C-alpha cells in the first residue's frame, strides 16, 4: 500500500551569634580582640562536639609524611588564641558545608543513564547518559559506523551487557532521543573553533557581517510552504458525522482520519526538494520510521490556539475527558506538553515546517544510499538556520534558537513510540478497525521491534 502511494505520486544572609548585640568594649591588645571575637562568635555558633574537636586539634599539628601525628610546640598566649580562633572558624565552615552537601544528596536522587542504566554524568546530546554511552554515540556518529546485530535486533542493553551488541546499543541511544545533530563531525571539542592565521597582520578590516536571506530566497522553506497539506475535516465522511457518541466508533473515526493523514504525509514528503532523488526503498523506510513524529508535530502546531484540547481536524477538537475515555490520556498529555513548549518559544510557521522536514529525514534506519540522505539532512538544517537568522532580531539569538528547536526532537520521538504502541494495541485487541495503510505502518514497526 505504501509502495503504491510512493509510485503513484511523481512530484550568608542571617547574623551569627545571639540576637542581642553586646555593648562596645575597649580592647587594649590584639590578643584581647581575638579572644573576644572567639567568645562572642565562634563559641555561640559551634556545637559542643565542634568545641571538643577544636580543643583536640589545637594540641596537635597535621600528620607528617609517615602518617603519625606529632605534638606541636607550645604557642604564645596571643598566637594560641589566634590559632584557636582560626581552627574554630574553619571547623564551622567545614561542618556547614558538609551538612549542606548531605542535604543536597538526600534531596536529589542520582540521574540514571537512559541507555544502559549506569549513573548518568549529565545530559549528552539531549539525553541523560553516562560517559561510556556518550563516548560510544559520539564515536559512532563521527566515524559513520554501521553495526550489524548477530541476533534479532532485540538484545538487552544494561550496564553489564552494553558492550555485547553495538548495533542494539546504538539503536537504544537513538530510541531514547540522542540527537545526531549534536555531534561535531569535525572532531573538535565543544566550545573550540579552528582559526586560520592571518598572514597580513592583525590590522585588517573586520569580517563581513552575516548576510540575511529572505524567506522567498530560501528555496527549501518556500517549497515547504507550498507543499504543506491542508487540514482535513472529519465531516467529509458521513459515516462519522456523529462519530464521538461512543468510544469504539470514535476510535474507528480517528483511525480513518490518521490513515488519510498518512496519505497526505506521503504526498508532502515527495515534494520536499531532494526527497525524490533518494532511493525508493530509503524513501519508504524514512516515512515508515517518522510518520508518528510528523503527525505529532502537525497536531501540536495546529493546537497552539486551542486552550483545552487538541485539534485533530477542522471540525474535531478532542478534550482531555474524551481522550481518557478512548484510552489516549498519555498521548494527550505529552502532546499538550509539546504544545506548551511550542507556545513558550513562539515558534514561527516557517520554523515548524523546517523542523517537520528535519523529523522526516532524521529518522534512523538502515539505508541503501546514506550519502543522499545525509546531504538532504544538511540542506534542511542549513535552511532552518537561514530561516532563524531571517526571523531573529539579532544574530546572537540564532544558536540558542536552533538549540531550542532541535531539543523538541526527543519529545517527538517519544510521542512516536506512544502512538505506535497505542494503535498496535487497538489492533491486536480488535477495539478498532484500521485501514490498510495504517496497518502496514504498524506491521513494519513490529518487524523492526520499535517501541516494544
Coordinates of C-alpha atoms in Angstrom, one line a residue:
X1 CA 0.0 0.0 0.0
X2 CA 2.7 2.5 1.0
X3 CA 4.8 1.4 -2.1
X4 CA 1.7 2.1 -4.2
X5 CA 1.4 5.6 -2.8
X6 CA 5.1 6.2 -3.4
X7 CA 5.0 5.1 -7.1
X8 CA 1.7 6.8 -7.7
X9 CA 2.8 10.3 -6.8
X10 CA 5.6 11.6 -9.1
X11 CA 6.1 15.1 -7.8
X12 CA 25.2 34.1 54.5
X13 CA 22.1 36.0 54.9
X14 CA 21.4 35.7 58.7
X15 CA 23.6 37.2 61.6
X16 CA 26.0 34.9 63.6
X17 CA 25.6 34.5 67.3
X18 CA 22.8 35.6 69.6
X19 CA 20.2 38.2 68.6
X20 CA 21.2 40.7 71.2
X21 CA 24.2 43.0 70.4
X22 CA 26.9 43.1 73.2
X23 CA 27.9 46.6 74.5
X24 CA 31.1 48.0 72.9
X25 CA 34.3 47.2 74.9
X26 CA 37.6 49.0 74.6
X27 CA 40.3 46.4 73.9
X28 CA 43.9 47.0 74.7
X29 CA 45.7 44.5 72.6
X30 CA 45.3 42.2 69.5
X31 CA 45.1 39.1 71.7
X32 CA 42.2 40.5 73.7
X33 CA 40.4 41.3 70.5
X34 CA 40.9 37.8 69.2
X35 CA 39.8 36.3 72.5
X36 CA 36.6 38.5 72.5
X37 CA 35.8 37.6 68.9
X38 CA 36.3 33.9 69.7
X39 CA 34.0 34.0 72.8
X40 CA 31.3 36.1 71.1
X41 CA 31.2 34.5 67.6
X42 CA 32.8 31.0 67.5
X43 CA 31.5 29.6 70.8
X44 CA 28.0 30.7 70.0
X45 CA 27.9 29.1 66.6
X46 CA 29.8 25.9 67.2
X47 CA 28.2 22.8 68.8
X48 CA 29.9 21.2 71.9
X49 CA 31.2 18.5 69.6
X50 CA 32.9 21.1 67.5
X51 CA 34.5 22.7 70.6
X52 CA 35.9 19.4 71.6
X53 CA 37.2 18.9 68.1
X54 CA 38.9 22.3 68.2
X55 CA 40.4 21.6 71.7
X56 CA 41.8 18.3 70.3
X57 CA 43.1 19.9 67.1
X58 CA 44.8 22.7 68.9
X59 CA 47.1 20.2 70.7
X60 CA 48.3 18.5 67.5
X61 CA 49.7 19.6 64.1
X62 CA 48.9 17.9 60.8
X63 CA 50.4 14.4 60.3
X64 CA 53.8 14.1 58.8
X65 CA 54.8 12.0 55.7
X66 CA 54.7 8.8 57.7
X67 CA 51.2 9.4 58.8
X68 CA 51.9 9.8 62.6
X69 CA 50.6 12.9 64.3
X70 CA 53.3 14.9 66.2
X71 CA 52.5 17.2 69.1
X72 CA 53.0 20.9 68.3
X73 CA 55.3 23.1 70.3
X74 CA 53.5 25.4 72.8
X75 CA 52.3 28.6 71.4
X76 CA 52.4 32.1 73.0
X77 CA 49.1 33.2 74.5
X78 CA 48.4 35.6 71.7
X79 CA 49.3 33.1 68.9
X80 CA 47.5 30.3 70.7
X81 CA 44.3 32.4 70.8
X82 CA 44.7 33.3 67.1
X83 CA 45.4 29.7 66.2
X84 CA 42.3 28.5 68.2
X85 CA 40.1 31.2 66.6
X86 CA 41.3 30.2 63.1
X87 CA 40.7 26.5 63.7
X88 CA 37.3 27.2 65.2
X89 CA 36.1 29.3 62.2
X90 CA 37.5 26.7 59.8
X91 CA 35.7 23.9 61.6
X92 CA 32.4 25.9 61.5
X93 CA 32.8 26.4 57.7
X94 CA 33.6 22.7 57.1
X95 CA 30.7 21.5 59.2
X96 CA 28.2 23.8 57.5
X97 CA 29.5 22.7 54.0
X98 CA 29.2 19.0 55.0
X99 CA 25.6 19.5 56.2
X100 CA 24.7 21.3 53.0
X101 CA 26.1 18.6 50.8
X102 CA 24.3 15.9 52.9
X103 CA 21.0 17.7 52.5
X104 CA 21.5 18.1 48.7
X105 CA 22.4 14.4 48.4
X106 CA 19.4 13.3 50.4
X107 CA 17.0 15.6 48.4
X108 CA 18.1 14.9 44.9
X109 CA 18.3 11.4 43.5
X110 CA 21.1 10.5 41.1
X111 CA 20.3 10.5 37.4
X112 CA 20.4 7.2 35.6
X113 CA 21.7 6.7 32.1
X114 CA 18.6 6.0 29.9
X115 CA 20.6 3.7 27.6
X116 CA 22.4 1.3 30.0
X117 CA 21.1 2.2 33.5
X118 CA 24.5 3.3 34.8
X119 CA 25.0 6.5 36.7
X120 CA 24.5 9.5 34.3
X121 CA 27.2 12.1 34.3
X122 CA 24.8 14.7 32.7
X123 CA 22.7 15.4 29.6
X124 CA 24.6 14.5 26.5
X125 CA 23.1 15.0 23.0
X126 CA 19.7 15.7 24.6
X127 CA 19.5 12.6 26.9
X128 CA 20.7 11.8 30.5
X129 CA 23.5 9.4 29.9
X130 CA 26.8 8.1 31.3
X131 CA 30.2 8.9 29.9
X132 CA 30.5 5.5 28.3
X133 CA 27.3 5.7 26.2
X134 CA 28.1 9.4 25.4
X135 CA 31.5 8.4 24.0
X136 CA 30.1 5.4 22.2
X137 CA 27.4 7.5 20.5
X138 CA 29.9 10.2 19.5
X139 CA 32.4 7.7 18.1
X140 CA 29.7 6.0 16.1
X141 CA 28.4 9.3 14.5
X142 CA 31.8 10.8 13.8
X143 CA 33.1 7.5 12.3
X144 CA 29.8 7.0 10.4
X145 CA 30.0 3.4 11.6
X146 CA 27.2 0.9 10.7
X147 CA 26.7 -2.1 13.1
X148 CA 25.0 -5.4 12.5
X149 CA 23.2 -7.3 15.2
X150 CA 24.2 -11.0 15.3
X151 CA 20.8 -11.9 16.8
X152 CA 17.3 -10.4 16.2
X153 CA 17.9 -6.7 16.9
X154 CA 16.4 -7.0 20.3
X155 CA 19.5 -7.6 22.6
X156 CA 19.2 -6.4 26.2
X157 CA 21.3 -3.3 26.9
X158 CA 22.3 -2.7 30.5
X159 CA 25.5 -1.7 32.4
X160 CA 26.9 -5.2 32.3
X161 CA 26.0 -6.1 28.8
X162 CA 26.2 -2.8 27.0
X163 CA 29.3 -3.9 25.1
X164 CA 27.8 -7.2 23.9
X165 CA 25.9 -5.8 20.9
X166 CA 26.9 -2.4 19.4
X167 CA 24.0 -2.4 17.0
X168 CA 21.3 -2.7 19.6
X169 CA 23.2 -0.2 21.9
X170 CA 23.2 2.4 19.1
X171 CA 19.6 1.8 18.3
X172 CA 18.7 2.3 22.0
X173 CA 20.7 5.5 22.0
X174 CA 18.5 6.8 19.2
X175 CA 15.3 5.5 20.7
X176 CA 15.9 7.4 23.9
X177 CA 16.3 10.6 21.9
X178 CA 20.0 11.2 21.4
X179 CA 20.4 13.6 18.5
X180 CA 22.9 13.0 15.7
X181 CA 23.0 16.8 15.1
X182 CA 24.6 17.3 18.5
X183 CA 27.8 15.5 17.5
X184 CA 30.5 17.7 16.0
X185 CA 31.7 16.0 12.8
X186 CA 35.0 18.0 12.7
X187 CA 36.2 16.1 15.8
X188 CA 36.9 19.5 17.6
X189 CA 35.9 19.6 21.3
X190 CA 32.8 21.6 22.1
X191 CA 33.4 25.3 22.5
X192 CA 36.6 25.4 20.4
X193 CA 36.9 26.5 16.9
X194 CA 39.6 26.3 14.2
X195 CA 41.1 29.6 13.2
X196 CA 43.5 30.4 10.3
X197 CA 46.4 32.7 11.0
X198 CA 46.2 36.0 9.0
X199 CA 49.5 36.4 7.1
X200 CA 48.9 40.1 6.5
X201 CA 49.0 41.1 10.2
X202 CA 46.3 41.9 12.8
X203 CA 45.4 45.3 11.4
X204 CA 42.8 44.2 8.8
X205 CA 39.3 45.0 8.0
X206 CA 36.8 43.2 10.2
X207 CA 34.9 40.2 8.7
X208 CA 31.8 41.0 6.7
X209 CA 28.5 40.7 8.6
X210 CA 26.4 37.6 8.0
X211 CA 24.1 38.1 5.0
X212 CA 20.5 37.5 5.8
X213 CA 18.4 36.0 3.1
X214 CA 14.7 36.5 2.8
X215 CA 12.1 33.7 3.1
X216 CA 11.4 33.9 -0.6
X217 CA 15.1 33.4 -1.3
X218 CA 15.2 30.3 1.0
X219 CA 14.2 27.7 -1.7
X220 CA 13.6 24.8 0.8
X221 CA 11.4 26.9 3.1
X222 CA 9.5 28.2 0.1
X223 CA 8.9 24.7 -1.2
X224 CA 7.8 23.5 2.3
X225 CA 5.3 26.4 2.4
X226 CA 3.9 25.5 -1.0
X227 CA 3.6 21.7 -0.3
X228 CA 2.1 21.9 3.2
X229 CA -1.1 19.7 3.2
X230 CA -4.4 21.3 4.1
X231 CA -6.1 20.4 7.4
X232 CA -8.6 17.6 7.0
X233 CA -12.2 17.6 8.1
X234 CA -13.8 14.6 9.7
X235 CA -17.3 15.5 8.5
X236 CA -16.3 14.7 4.9
X237 CA -17.2 11.1 5.8
X238 CA -20.9 11.0 6.5
X239 CA -20.4 7.7 8.3
X240 CA -18.6 9.5 11.1
X241 CA -20.8 12.6 11.4
X242 CA -21.8 11.6 14.9
X243 CA -18.6 9.6 15.4
X244 CA -17.9 10.5 19.0
X245 CA -21.1 9.2 20.6
X246 CA -19.2 6.1 21.9
X247 CA -15.5 5.4 22.3
X248 CA -15.4 2.4 19.8
X249 CA -16.9 4.5 17.0
X250 CA -14.6 7.4 17.9
X251 CA -11.5 5.2 17.7
X252 CA -12.6 4.0 14.2
X253 CA -13.2 7.6 13.1
X254 CA -9.8 8.6 14.5
X255 CA -8.1 5.7 12.8
X256 CA -9.7 6.6 9.5
X257 CA -8.5 10.2 9.9
X258 CA -5.0 9.1 10.7
X259 CA -5.0 6.9 7.6
X260 CA -5.9 10.0 5.5
X261 CA -3.2 12.0 7.2
X262 CA -0.7 9.3 6.2
X263 CA -1.7 9.7 2.6
X264 CA -1.1 13.4 2.9
X265 CA 2.3 12.9 4.5
X266 CA 3.5 10.7 1.6
X267 CA 2.5 13.3 -0.9
X268 CA 4.1 16.1 1.2
X269 CA 7.4 14.2 1.5
X270 CA 7.6 13.6 -2.2
X271 CA 7.5 17.4 -2.8
X272 CA 10.4 18.2 -0.5
X273 CA 13.4 19.2 -2.6
X274 CA 15.8 16.3 -2.8
X275 CA 13.5 13.6 -1.4
X276 CA 12.6 12.2 -4.8
X277 CA 16.3 11.7 -5.6
X278 CA 16.7 9.3 -2.7
X279 CA 16.5 5.6 -3.3
X280 CA 12.8 4.5 -3.3
X281 CA 13.4 1.9 -0.6
X282 CA 15.0 4.7 1.5
X283 CA 12.0 6.9 1.0
X284 CA 9.7 4.2 2.3
X285 CA 11.9 3.5 5.3
X286 CA 12.2 7.1 6.3
X287 CA 8.4 7.5 6.1
X288 CA 7.8 4.3 8.0
X289 CA 10.2 5.4 10.7
X290 CA 9.0 9.0 11.1
X291 CA 5.2 9.2 10.5
X292 CA 4.4 9.3 14.2
X293 CA 6.8 12.2 14.8
X294 CA 5.4 14.1 11.8
X295 CA 1.8 13.6 12.9
X296 CA 2.6 14.6 16.5
X297 CA 4.3 17.9 15.4
X298 CA 1.5 18.7 13.0
X299 CA -1.2 18.1 15.7
X300 CA 0.7 20.2 18.2
X301 CA 1.2 23.1 15.9
X302 CA -2.4 23.0 14.8
X303 CA -3.5 23.0 18.5
X304 CA -1.4 26.0 19.6
X305 CA -4.5 28.3 19.6
X306 CA -6.7 25.7 21.4
X307 CA -6.7 26.3 25.2
X308 CA -8.0 22.9 26.4
X309 CA -8.0 20.4 23.6
X310 CA -6.2 19.0 20.6
X311 CA -7.3 19.9 17.1
X312 CA -7.3 16.7 15.1
X313 CA -9.3 18.2 12.2
X314 CA -11.1 21.4 11.2
X315 CA -14.2 20.1 12.9
X316 CA -12.7 17.9 15.6
X317 CA -11.1 19.1 18.8
X318 CA -10.5 16.3 21.3
X319 CA -10.8 17.3 25.0
X320 CA -8.9 15.6 27.8
X321 CA -12.1 13.8 29.0
X322 CA -12.7 12.4 25.6
X323 CA -9.1 11.3 25.3
X324 CA -9.3 9.5 28.7
X325 CA -12.5 7.7 27.6
X326 CA -10.7 6.5 24.4
X327 CA -7.5 5.4 26.2
X328 CA -5.5 8.3 24.8
X329 CA -4.7 10.1 28.0
X330 CA -0.9 9.6 27.9
X331 CA -0.7 10.7 24.3
X332 CA -2.9 13.7 25.1
X333 CA -0.8 14.8 28.0
X334 CA 2.5 14.5 26.1
X335 CA 1.1 16.3 23.1
X336 CA -0.2 19.2 25.3
X337 CA 3.2 19.4 26.8
X338 CA 4.6 19.8 23.2
X339 CA 2.0 22.5 22.5
X340 CA 3.2 24.4 25.6
X341 CA 6.8 24.2 24.5
X342 CA 5.9 25.5 21.0
X343 CA 4.0 28.4 22.6
X344 CA 6.8 29.1 25.0
X345 CA 9.4 29.6 22.3
X346 CA 6.8 31.2 20.0
X347 CA 7.7 29.1 17.0
X348 CA 7.1 30.6 13.6
X349 CA 5.3 28.6 10.9
X350 CA 8.5 28.5 8.7
X351 CA 10.5 27.1 11.6
X352 CA 7.7 24.5 12.2
X353 CA 7.8 23.4 8.6
X354 CA 11.6 23.0 8.6
X355 CA 11.5 21.1 11.8
X356 CA 8.9 18.7 10.5
X357 CA 11.1 18.0 7.4
X358 CA 14.0 17.5 9.8
X359 CA 12.0 14.9 11.8
X360 CA 11.3 13.1 8.5
X361 CA 14.9 13.0 7.2
X362 CA 16.4 12.4 10.7
X363 CA 14.6 9.1 11.1
X364 CA 17.1 6.4 12.0
X365 CA 17.0 3.3 9.8
X366 CA 19.3 1.2 7.6
X367 CA 19.6 2.9 4.2
X368 CA 20.5 1.8 0.7
X369 CA 22.3 5.1 0.0
X370 CA 23.0 7.1 3.1
X371 CA 25.0 9.8 1.3
X372 CA 22.0 11.3 -0.4
X373 CA 20.0 11.3 2.9
X374 CA 22.9 12.9 4.8
X375 CA 23.2 15.6 2.0
X376 CA 19.5 16.3 2.3
X377 CA 19.7 16.5 6.1
X378 CA 22.5 19.1 5.8
X379 CA 20.5 21.2 3.3
X380 CA 17.4 21.2 5.5
X381 CA 19.5 22.0 8.6
X382 CA 21.1 24.9 6.8
X383 CA 17.7 26.2 5.6
X384 CA 16.5 26.1 9.2
X385 CA 19.5 28.1 10.3
X386 CA 18.9 30.7 7.5
X387 CA 15.3 30.9 8.4
X388 CA 16.2 31.6 12.1
X389 CA 18.6 34.3 11.0
X390 CA 15.9 35.9 8.9
X391 CA 13.3 35.9 11.6
X392 CA 15.6 36.6 14.6
X393 CA 16.2 40.3 15.6
X394 CA 19.9 39.5 16.3
X395 CA 22.4 37.0 15.0
X396 CA 23.3 36.3 18.7
X397 CA 20.0 34.6 19.1
X398 CA 20.4 32.2 16.2
X399 CA 22.4 29.5 18.0
X400 CA 20.2 29.3 21.2
X401 CA 17.1 29.4 18.9
X402 CA 18.4 26.5 16.9
X403 CA 19.1 24.5 20.1
X404 CA 15.5 25.2 21.4
X405 CA 14.1 23.8 18.2
X406 CA 16.3 20.7 18.0
X407 CA 15.6 19.8 21.6
X408 CA 12.0 19.2 20.6
X409 CA 13.0 16.1 18.6
X410 CA 13.4 13.8 21.6
X411 CA 9.8 14.6 22.7
X412 CA 8.6 13.9 19.2
X413 CA 10.4 10.5 19.1
X414 CA 8.8 9.6 22.5
X415 CA 5.3 10.5 21.1
X416 CA 6.0 8.4 18.1
X417 CA 6.6 5.3 20.3
X418 CA 3.4 6.0 22.3
X419 CA 1.3 6.3 19.1
X420 CA 2.6 3.1 17.6
X421 CA 2.1 1.2 20.9
X422 CA -1.5 2.5 21.2
X423 CA -2.7 1.7 17.7
X424 CA -0.9 -1.7 17.8
X425 CA -2.8 -2.5 21.0
X426 CA -6.1 -1.3 19.5
X427 CA -5.4 -3.6 16.5
X428 CA -4.5 -6.7 18.5
X429 CA -7.4 -6.3 20.9
X430 CA -9.7 -5.6 17.9
X431 CA -11.1 -2.4 19.5
X432 CA -11.0 -0.6 16.2
X433 CA -11.0 -1.5 12.5
X434 CA -7.9 0.1 10.9
X435 CA -7.4 0.9 7.3
X436 CA -4.7 -0.8 5.2
X437 CA -2.1 1.9 5.1
X438 CA -2.0 2.4 8.9
X439 CA -1.9 -1.4 9.4
X440 CA 1.1 -1.6 7.0
X441 CA 2.9 1.0 9.0
X442 CA 2.3 -0.9 12.2
X443 CA 3.3 -4.2 10.7
X444 CA 6.6 -2.7 9.6
X445 CA 7.0 -1.3 13.2
X446 CA 6.6 -4.8 14.7
X447 CA 9.1 -6.3 12.2
X448 CA 11.8 -3.9 13.5
X449 CA 10.6 -4.1 17.1
X450 CA 10.3 -0.4 17.6
X451 CA 8.7 0.9 20.8
X452 CA 8.2 -2.6 22.3

